[in-house]
Amino acid sequence: MNKWNRVLPVMVALLMVSGTAFGADDLYRGYIGIGAGFCMGGAVLGGALAQSNAARGVYESISRNPQAAGKLNAPFYVGMAFMESLVLFALVVAMTLVTKI
Protein backbone atom coordinates (compact mmCIF):
# COMPACT_ATOMS: atom_id res chain seq x y z
CA MET A 1 0.00 0.00 0.00
CA ASN A 2 2.88 2.34 0.75
CA LYS A 3 4.16 1.89 -2.81
CA TRP A 4 0.82 2.97 -4.27
CA ASN A 5 0.76 6.05 -2.05
CA ARG A 6 3.91 7.20 -3.83
CA VAL A 7 3.18 5.98 -7.36
CA LEU A 8 -0.43 7.09 -7.78
CA PRO A 9 0.17 10.86 -7.36
CA VAL A 10 3.00 10.67 -9.89
CA MET A 11 0.75 8.84 -12.36
CA VAL A 12 -2.00 11.45 -11.95
CA ALA A 13 0.49 14.29 -12.39
CA LEU A 14 1.86 12.69 -15.57
CA LEU A 15 -1.67 12.27 -16.87
CA MET A 16 -2.32 15.97 -16.33
CA VAL A 17 0.78 17.16 -18.20
CA SER A 18 1.02 14.51 -20.92
CA GLY A 19 -1.09 16.55 -23.35
CA THR A 20 1.21 19.54 -23.18
CA ALA A 21 4.27 17.32 -23.38
CA PHE A 22 3.12 15.78 -26.65
CA GLY A 23 1.81 19.06 -28.08
CA ALA A 24 -1.86 18.11 -28.23
CA ASP A 25 -4.26 20.75 -29.49
CA ASP A 26 -7.34 19.49 -27.66
CA LEU A 27 -5.81 18.99 -24.27
CA TYR A 28 -8.95 18.33 -22.28
CA ARG A 29 -10.90 16.27 -24.80
CA GLY A 30 -10.00 13.01 -23.09
CA TYR A 31 -11.32 14.25 -19.77
CA ILE A 32 -14.85 14.47 -21.19
CA GLY A 33 -15.07 10.67 -21.33
CA ILE A 34 -13.77 10.36 -17.80
CA GLY A 35 -16.31 12.93 -16.63
CA ALA A 36 -19.13 11.06 -18.39
CA GLY A 37 -18.05 7.85 -16.69
CA PHE A 38 -18.03 9.48 -13.27
CA CYS A 39 -21.41 11.06 -14.03
CA MET A 40 -22.98 7.69 -14.76
CA GLY A 41 -21.20 5.95 -11.91
CA GLY A 42 -22.36 8.47 -9.34
CA ALA A 43 -25.91 8.51 -10.67
CA VAL A 44 -26.21 4.74 -10.72
CA LEU A 45 -24.72 4.43 -7.25
CA GLY A 46 -27.02 7.08 -5.83
CA GLY A 47 -30.08 5.66 -7.59
CA ALA A 48 -29.37 2.13 -6.43
CA LEU A 49 -28.85 3.21 -2.83
CA ALA A 50 -32.01 5.32 -2.86
CA GLN A 51 -34.11 2.55 -4.39
CA SER A 52 -32.83 -0.06 -1.98
CA ASN A 53 -33.50 2.25 0.96
CA ALA A 54 -37.04 2.94 -0.27
CA ALA A 55 -37.73 -0.75 -0.84
CA ARG A 56 -36.39 -1.59 2.61
CA GLY A 57 -38.70 0.97 4.19
CA VAL A 58 -41.78 -0.23 2.31
CA TYR A 59 -41.14 -3.90 3.01
CA GLU A 60 -40.45 -3.15 6.66
CA SER A 61 -43.76 -1.31 6.88
CA ILE A 62 -45.61 -4.16 5.17
CA SER A 63 -44.03 -6.71 7.50
CA ARG A 64 -45.19 -4.72 10.53
CA ASN A 65 -48.67 -3.98 9.16
CA PRO A 66 -49.73 -6.34 6.33
CA GLN A 67 -53.06 -4.52 5.85
CA ALA A 68 -51.17 -1.41 4.65
CA ALA A 69 -49.71 -3.21 1.64
CA GLY A 70 -52.40 -1.96 -0.71
CA LYS A 71 -51.91 1.65 0.35
CA LEU A 72 -48.14 1.53 -0.02
CA ASN A 73 -47.90 0.10 -3.54
CA ALA A 74 -48.76 3.20 -5.57
CA PRO A 75 -46.47 5.66 -3.72
CA PHE A 76 -43.71 3.07 -3.77
CA TYR A 77 -43.85 2.64 -7.55
CA VAL A 78 -44.13 6.39 -8.16
CA GLY A 79 -41.08 6.97 -5.96
CA MET A 80 -39.15 4.25 -7.76
CA ALA A 81 -40.02 5.85 -11.10
CA PHE A 82 -38.77 9.25 -9.91
CA MET A 83 -35.51 7.74 -8.66
CA GLU A 84 -34.99 5.87 -11.91
CA SER A 85 -35.75 8.99 -13.94
CA LEU A 86 -32.83 10.78 -12.30
CA VAL A 87 -30.53 7.97 -13.42
CA LEU A 88 -31.93 8.26 -16.95
CA PHE A 89 -31.33 12.03 -16.91
CA ALA A 90 -27.72 11.34 -15.94
CA LEU A 91 -27.51 8.92 -18.88
CA VAL A 92 -28.69 11.70 -21.21
CA VAL A 93 -26.08 14.07 -19.77
CA ALA A 94 -23.34 11.44 -20.13
CA MET A 95 -24.35 10.68 -23.71
CA THR A 96 -24.34 14.40 -24.50
CA LEU A 97 -20.83 14.66 -23.07
CA VAL A 98 -19.62 11.63 -25.01
CA THR A 99 -20.86 13.07 -28.32
CA LYS A 100 -18.56 16.06 -27.77
CA ILE A 101 -15.44 13.89 -27.88
Tab-separated table of C-alpha atoms in Angstrom:
chain	number	residue	atom	x	y	z
A	1	MET	CA	0.000	0.000	0.000
A	2	ASN	CA	2.885	2.343	0.747
A	3	LYS	CA	4.164	1.886	-2.805
A	4	TRP	CA	0.819	2.974	-4.274
A	5	ASN	CA	0.763	6.050	-2.047
A	6	ARG	CA	3.907	7.203	-3.832
A	7	VAL	CA	3.184	5.976	-7.358
A	8	LEU	CA	-0.435	7.086	-7.778
A	9	PRO	CA	0.170	10.865	-7.365
A	10	VAL	CA	2.996	10.667	-9.887
A	11	MET	CA	0.748	8.845	-12.357
A	12	VAL	CA	-1.998	11.446	-11.954
A	13	ALA	CA	0.491	14.291	-12.393
A	14	LEU	CA	1.857	12.693	-15.566
A	15	LEU	CA	-1.675	12.274	-16.875
A	16	MET	CA	-2.323	15.974	-16.333
A	17	VAL	CA	0.778	17.157	-18.203
A	18	SER	CA	1.022	14.507	-20.924
A	19	GLY	CA	-1.092	16.550	-23.354
A	20	THR	CA	1.211	19.542	-23.182
A	21	ALA	CA	4.268	17.325	-23.377
A	22	PHE	CA	3.116	15.779	-26.653
A	23	GLY	CA	1.811	19.065	-28.082
A	24	ALA	CA	-1.860	18.114	-28.226
A	25	ASP	CA	-4.262	20.746	-29.487
A	26	ASP	CA	-7.336	19.485	-27.660
A	27	LEU	CA	-5.808	18.990	-24.268
A	28	TYR	CA	-8.954	18.329	-22.278
A	29	ARG	CA	-10.903	16.274	-24.801
A	30	GLY	CA	-10.004	13.006	-23.087
A	31	TYR	CA	-11.319	14.246	-19.770
A	32	ILE	CA	-14.847	14.470	-21.187
A	33	GLY	CA	-15.075	10.674	-21.327
A	34	ILE	CA	-13.766	10.356	-17.795
A	35	GLY	CA	-16.315	12.927	-16.632
A	36	ALA	CA	-19.125	11.060	-18.393
A	37	GLY	CA	-18.053	7.849	-16.689
A	38	PHE	CA	-18.026	9.481	-13.269
A	39	CYS	CA	-21.406	11.062	-14.027
A	40	MET	CA	-22.980	7.690	-14.756
A	41	GLY	CA	-21.196	5.954	-11.914
A	42	GLY	CA	-22.359	8.468	-9.343
A	43	ALA	CA	-25.908	8.511	-10.668
A	44	VAL	CA	-26.207	4.738	-10.718
A	45	LEU	CA	-24.716	4.430	-7.245
A	46	GLY	CA	-27.021	7.085	-5.826
A	47	GLY	CA	-30.076	5.662	-7.586
A	48	ALA	CA	-29.372	2.129	-6.428
A	49	LEU	CA	-28.851	3.208	-2.829
A	50	ALA	CA	-32.012	5.323	-2.857
A	51	GLN	CA	-34.109	2.554	-4.389
A	52	SER	CA	-32.830	-0.055	-1.979
A	53	ASN	CA	-33.498	2.250	0.964
A	54	ALA	CA	-37.045	2.943	-0.274
A	55	ALA	CA	-37.727	-0.750	-0.835
A	56	ARG	CA	-36.392	-1.591	2.607
A	57	GLY	CA	-38.700	0.974	4.186
A	58	VAL	CA	-41.780	-0.227	2.311
A	59	TYR	CA	-41.142	-3.897	3.009
A	60	GLU	CA	-40.447	-3.148	6.659
A	61	SER	CA	-43.764	-1.311	6.879
A	62	ILE	CA	-45.607	-4.156	5.173
A	63	SER	CA	-44.034	-6.711	7.498
A	64	ARG	CA	-45.194	-4.722	10.534
A	65	ASN	CA	-48.665	-3.983	9.158
A	66	PRO	CA	-49.733	-6.343	6.330
A	67	GLN	CA	-53.057	-4.516	5.853
A	68	ALA	CA	-51.174	-1.407	4.654
A	69	ALA	CA	-49.706	-3.213	1.642
A	70	GLY	CA	-52.396	-1.962	-0.715
A	71	LYS	CA	-51.912	1.651	0.350
A	72	LEU	CA	-48.137	1.529	-0.022
A	73	ASN	CA	-47.905	0.097	-3.540
A	74	ALA	CA	-48.762	3.204	-5.572
A	75	PRO	CA	-46.472	5.662	-3.723
A	76	PHE	CA	-43.706	3.070	-3.771
A	77	TYR	CA	-43.852	2.636	-7.549
A	78	VAL	CA	-44.125	6.386	-8.165
A	79	GLY	CA	-41.082	6.975	-5.958
A	80	MET	CA	-39.147	4.254	-7.764
A	81	ALA	CA	-40.025	5.847	-11.103
A	82	PHE	CA	-38.769	9.247	-9.908
A	83	MET	CA	-35.514	7.741	-8.657
A	84	GLU	CA	-34.986	5.865	-11.908
A	85	SER	CA	-35.752	8.992	-13.937
A	86	LEU	CA	-32.828	10.781	-12.295
A	87	VAL	CA	-30.533	7.969	-13.418
A	88	LEU	CA	-31.929	8.257	-16.947
A	89	PHE	CA	-31.335	12.028	-16.911
A	90	ALA	CA	-27.723	11.339	-15.939
A	91	LEU	CA	-27.511	8.923	-18.880
A	92	VAL	CA	-28.689	11.699	-21.208
A	93	VAL	CA	-26.082	14.069	-19.771
A	94	ALA	CA	-23.344	11.444	-20.127
A	95	MET	CA	-24.348	10.681	-23.713
A	96	THR	CA	-24.338	14.399	-24.502
A	97	LEU	CA	-20.834	14.665	-23.071
A	98	VAL	CA	-19.617	11.635	-25.014
A	99	THR	CA	-20.856	13.066	-28.316
A	100	LYS	CA	-18.556	16.062	-27.765
A	101	ILE	CA	-15.443	13.892	-27.875
